[in-house]
PDB file of C-alpha atoms in Angstrom:
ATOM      1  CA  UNK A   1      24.387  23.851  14.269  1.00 76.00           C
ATOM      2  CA  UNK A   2      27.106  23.668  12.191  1.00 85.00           C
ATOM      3  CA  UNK A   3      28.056  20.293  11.972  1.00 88.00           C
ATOM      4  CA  UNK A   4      24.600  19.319  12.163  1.00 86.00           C
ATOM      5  CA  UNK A   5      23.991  20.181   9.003  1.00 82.00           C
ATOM      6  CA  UNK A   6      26.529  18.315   7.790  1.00 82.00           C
ATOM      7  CA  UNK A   7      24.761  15.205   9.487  1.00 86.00           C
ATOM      8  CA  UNK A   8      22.736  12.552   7.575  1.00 84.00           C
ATOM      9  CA  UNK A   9      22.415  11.135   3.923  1.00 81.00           C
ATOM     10  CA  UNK A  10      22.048  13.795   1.268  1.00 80.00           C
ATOM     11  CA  UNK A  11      19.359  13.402  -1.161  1.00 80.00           C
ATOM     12  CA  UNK A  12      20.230  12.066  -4.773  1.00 82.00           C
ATOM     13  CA  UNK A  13      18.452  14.548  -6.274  1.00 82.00           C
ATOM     14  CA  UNK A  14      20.765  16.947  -6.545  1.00 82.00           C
ATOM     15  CA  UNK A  15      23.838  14.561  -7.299  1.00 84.00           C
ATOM     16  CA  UNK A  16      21.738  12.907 -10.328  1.00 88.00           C
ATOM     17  CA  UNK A  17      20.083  15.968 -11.741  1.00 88.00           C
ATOM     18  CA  UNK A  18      21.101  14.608 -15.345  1.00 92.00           C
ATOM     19  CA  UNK A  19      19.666  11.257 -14.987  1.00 93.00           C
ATOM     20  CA  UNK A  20      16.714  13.527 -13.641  1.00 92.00           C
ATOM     21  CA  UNK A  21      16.407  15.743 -16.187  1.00 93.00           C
ATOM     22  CA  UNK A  22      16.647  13.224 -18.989  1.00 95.00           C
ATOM     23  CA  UNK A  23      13.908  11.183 -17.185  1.00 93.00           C
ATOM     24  CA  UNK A  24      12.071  14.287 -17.562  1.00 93.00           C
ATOM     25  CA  UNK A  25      12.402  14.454 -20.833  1.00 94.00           C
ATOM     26  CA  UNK A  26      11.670  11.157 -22.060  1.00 94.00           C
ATOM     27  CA  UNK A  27       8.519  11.234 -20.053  1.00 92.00           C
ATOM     28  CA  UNK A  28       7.239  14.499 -21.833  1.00 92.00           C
ATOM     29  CA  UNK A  29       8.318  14.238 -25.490  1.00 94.00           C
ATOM     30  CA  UNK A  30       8.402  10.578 -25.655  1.00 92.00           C
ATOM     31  CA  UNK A  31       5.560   9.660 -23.454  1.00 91.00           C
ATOM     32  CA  UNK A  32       7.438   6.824 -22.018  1.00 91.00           C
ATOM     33  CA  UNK A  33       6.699   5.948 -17.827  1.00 91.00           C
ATOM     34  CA  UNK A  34       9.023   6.609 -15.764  1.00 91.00           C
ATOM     35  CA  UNK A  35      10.261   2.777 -15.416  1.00 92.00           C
ATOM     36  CA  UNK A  36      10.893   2.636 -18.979  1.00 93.00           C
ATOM     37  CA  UNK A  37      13.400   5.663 -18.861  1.00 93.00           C
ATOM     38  CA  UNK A  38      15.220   4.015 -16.330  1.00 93.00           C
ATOM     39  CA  UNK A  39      14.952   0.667 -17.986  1.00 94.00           C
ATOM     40  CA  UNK A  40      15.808   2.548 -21.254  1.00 95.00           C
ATOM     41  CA  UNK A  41      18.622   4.281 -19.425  1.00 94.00           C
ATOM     42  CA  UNK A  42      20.250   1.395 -18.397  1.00 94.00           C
ATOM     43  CA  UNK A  43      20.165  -1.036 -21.197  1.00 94.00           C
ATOM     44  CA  UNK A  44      21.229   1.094 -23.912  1.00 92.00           C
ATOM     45  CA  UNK A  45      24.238   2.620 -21.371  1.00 93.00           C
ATOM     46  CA  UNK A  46      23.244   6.173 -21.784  1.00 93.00           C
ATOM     47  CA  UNK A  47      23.527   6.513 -17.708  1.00 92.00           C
ATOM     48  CA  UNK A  48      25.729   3.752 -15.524  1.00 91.00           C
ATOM     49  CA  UNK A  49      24.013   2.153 -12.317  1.00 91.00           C
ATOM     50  CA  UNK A  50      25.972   4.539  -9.908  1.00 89.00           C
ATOM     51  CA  UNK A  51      24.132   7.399 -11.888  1.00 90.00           C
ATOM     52  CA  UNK A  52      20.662   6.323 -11.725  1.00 92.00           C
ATOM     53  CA  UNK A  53      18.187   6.457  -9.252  1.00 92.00           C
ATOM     54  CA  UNK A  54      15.397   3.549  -9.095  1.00 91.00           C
ATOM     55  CA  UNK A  55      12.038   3.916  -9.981  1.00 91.00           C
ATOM     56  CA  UNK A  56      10.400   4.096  -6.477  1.00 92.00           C
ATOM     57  CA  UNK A  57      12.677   6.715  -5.970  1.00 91.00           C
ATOM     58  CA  UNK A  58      11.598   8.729  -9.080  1.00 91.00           C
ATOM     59  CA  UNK A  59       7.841   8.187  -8.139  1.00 90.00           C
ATOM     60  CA  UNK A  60       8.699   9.487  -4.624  1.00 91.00           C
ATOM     61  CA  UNK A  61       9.965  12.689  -6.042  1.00 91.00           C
ATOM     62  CA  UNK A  62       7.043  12.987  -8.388  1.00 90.00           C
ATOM     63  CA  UNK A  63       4.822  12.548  -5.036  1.00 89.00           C
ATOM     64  CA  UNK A  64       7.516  15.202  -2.869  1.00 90.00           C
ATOM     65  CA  UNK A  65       6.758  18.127  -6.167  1.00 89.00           C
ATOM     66  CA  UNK A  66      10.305  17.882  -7.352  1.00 90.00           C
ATOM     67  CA  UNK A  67      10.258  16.946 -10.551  1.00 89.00           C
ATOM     68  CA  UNK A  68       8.301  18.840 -13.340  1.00 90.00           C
ATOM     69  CA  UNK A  69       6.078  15.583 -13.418  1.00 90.00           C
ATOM     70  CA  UNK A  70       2.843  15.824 -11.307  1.00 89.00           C
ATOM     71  CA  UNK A  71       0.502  13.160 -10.214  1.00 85.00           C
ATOM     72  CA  UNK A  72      -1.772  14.125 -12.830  1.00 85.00           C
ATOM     73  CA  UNK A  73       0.694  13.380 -15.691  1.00 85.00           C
ATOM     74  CA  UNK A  74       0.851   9.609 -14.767  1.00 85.00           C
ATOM     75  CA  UNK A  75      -2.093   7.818 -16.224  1.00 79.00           C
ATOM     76  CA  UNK A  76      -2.164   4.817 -13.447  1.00 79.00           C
ATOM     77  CA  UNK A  77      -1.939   6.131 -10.365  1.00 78.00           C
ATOM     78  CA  UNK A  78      -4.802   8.685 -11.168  1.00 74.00           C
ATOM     79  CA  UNK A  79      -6.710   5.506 -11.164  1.00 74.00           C
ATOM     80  CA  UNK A  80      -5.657   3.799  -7.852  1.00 75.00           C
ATOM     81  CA  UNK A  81      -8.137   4.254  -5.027  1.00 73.00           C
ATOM     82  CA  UNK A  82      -5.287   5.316  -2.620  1.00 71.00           C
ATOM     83  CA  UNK A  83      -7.934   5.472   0.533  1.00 75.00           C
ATOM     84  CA  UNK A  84      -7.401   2.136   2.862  1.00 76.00           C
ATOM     85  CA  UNK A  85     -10.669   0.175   3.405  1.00 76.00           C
ATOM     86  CA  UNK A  86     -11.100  -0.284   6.966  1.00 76.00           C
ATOM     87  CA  UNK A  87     -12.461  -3.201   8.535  1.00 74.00           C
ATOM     88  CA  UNK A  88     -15.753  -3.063  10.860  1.00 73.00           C
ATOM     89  CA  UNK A  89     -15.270  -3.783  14.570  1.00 72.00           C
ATOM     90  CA  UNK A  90     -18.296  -4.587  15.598  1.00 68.00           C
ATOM     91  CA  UNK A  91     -20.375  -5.701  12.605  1.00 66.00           C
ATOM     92  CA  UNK A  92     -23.467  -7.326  14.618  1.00 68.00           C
ATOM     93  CA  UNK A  93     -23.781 -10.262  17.385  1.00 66.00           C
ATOM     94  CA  UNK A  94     -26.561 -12.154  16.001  1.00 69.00           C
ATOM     95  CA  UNK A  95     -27.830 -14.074  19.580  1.00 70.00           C
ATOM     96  CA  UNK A  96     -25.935 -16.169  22.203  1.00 72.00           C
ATOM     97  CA  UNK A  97     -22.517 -17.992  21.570  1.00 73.00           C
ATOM     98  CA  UNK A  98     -21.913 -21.854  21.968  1.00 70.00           C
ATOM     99  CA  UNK A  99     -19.361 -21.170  24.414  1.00 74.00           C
ATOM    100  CA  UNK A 100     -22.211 -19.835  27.192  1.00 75.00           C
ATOM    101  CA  UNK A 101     -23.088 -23.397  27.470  1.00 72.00           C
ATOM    102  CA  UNK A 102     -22.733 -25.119  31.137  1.00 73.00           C
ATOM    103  CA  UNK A 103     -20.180 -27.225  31.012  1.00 76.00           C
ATOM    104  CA  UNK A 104     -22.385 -29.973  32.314  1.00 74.00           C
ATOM    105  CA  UNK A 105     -23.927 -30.136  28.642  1.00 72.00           C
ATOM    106  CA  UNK A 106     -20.533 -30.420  27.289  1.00 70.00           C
ATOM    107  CA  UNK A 107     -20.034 -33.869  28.536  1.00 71.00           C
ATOM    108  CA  UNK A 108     -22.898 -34.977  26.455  1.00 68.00           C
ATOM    109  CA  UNK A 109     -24.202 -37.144  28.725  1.00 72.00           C
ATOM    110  CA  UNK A 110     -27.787 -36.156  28.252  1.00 69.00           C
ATOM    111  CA  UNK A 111     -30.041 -36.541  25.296  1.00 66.00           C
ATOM    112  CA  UNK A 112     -30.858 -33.693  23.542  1.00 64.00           C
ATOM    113  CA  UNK A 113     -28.093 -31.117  24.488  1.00 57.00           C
ATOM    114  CA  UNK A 114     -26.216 -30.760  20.952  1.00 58.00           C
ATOM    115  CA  UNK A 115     -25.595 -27.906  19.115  1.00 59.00           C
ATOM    116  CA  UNK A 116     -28.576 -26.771  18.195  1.00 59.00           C
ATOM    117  CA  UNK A 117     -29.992 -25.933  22.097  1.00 55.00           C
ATOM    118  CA  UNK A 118     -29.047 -22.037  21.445  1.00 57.00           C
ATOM    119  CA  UNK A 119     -31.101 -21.851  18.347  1.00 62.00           C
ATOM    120  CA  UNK A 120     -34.315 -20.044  18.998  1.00 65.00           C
ATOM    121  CA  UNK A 121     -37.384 -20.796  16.777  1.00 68.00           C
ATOM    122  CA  UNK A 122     -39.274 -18.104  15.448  1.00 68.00           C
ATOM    123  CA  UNK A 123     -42.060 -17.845  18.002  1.00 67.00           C
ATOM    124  CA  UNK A 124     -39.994 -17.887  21.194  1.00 63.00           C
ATOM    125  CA  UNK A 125     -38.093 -14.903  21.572  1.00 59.00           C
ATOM    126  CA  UNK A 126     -36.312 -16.176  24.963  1.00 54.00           C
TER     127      UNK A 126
END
């Protein structure tokens, strides 16, 4: 039990809690997105690379509840439609397939058997 605890990648959270905390804070009194304070971070070399989590990772944490931010506080992904659309299986047959033909009538030997001989007219129903 012991040494399983000990087993697998620890999160960053805890090693980067500055970087976290000043991601916080840019996103509250500044109103910047959370990209930006990395971006920010970075460029201006308040934080090196080795002390900076990406920005998926952020947004995971925001999704996880551990950072201050909520889902609520970020302005685009109230707006995503996060539901997948899901595709019909069986929409409709609509009447018999070319492929049911005989394959006598594929060797178009005789007149008259083309593509249209599974079309039914509207006063046949057969």
């Amino acid at each position: 039990e012991l040494h399983r605890s000990k087993c697998g990648r620890k999160s960053l959270f805890l090693r980067r809690h500055k970087f976290i905390d000043y991601v916080s804070h840019c996103f509250h009194n500044r109103g910047w997105s959370l990209d930006a304070c990395v971006g920010y971070a970075l460029a201006k070399g308040i934080f090196q690379k080795d002390q900076v989590v990406s920005t998926k990772t952020l947004y995971n944490y925001v999704d996880l509840g551990l950072m201050d931010i909520k889902n609520g506080d970020l302005p685009e992904k109230v707006k995503r439609n996060t539901k997948t659309c899901r595709a019909r299986v069986n929409k409709r047959i609509l009447g018999r397939s070319i492929d049911e033909r005989s394959p006598r009538i594929e060797s178009r030997k005789d007149f008259g058997h083309w593509e249209c001989d599974l079309v039914l007219g509207h006063k046949t129903k057969d």
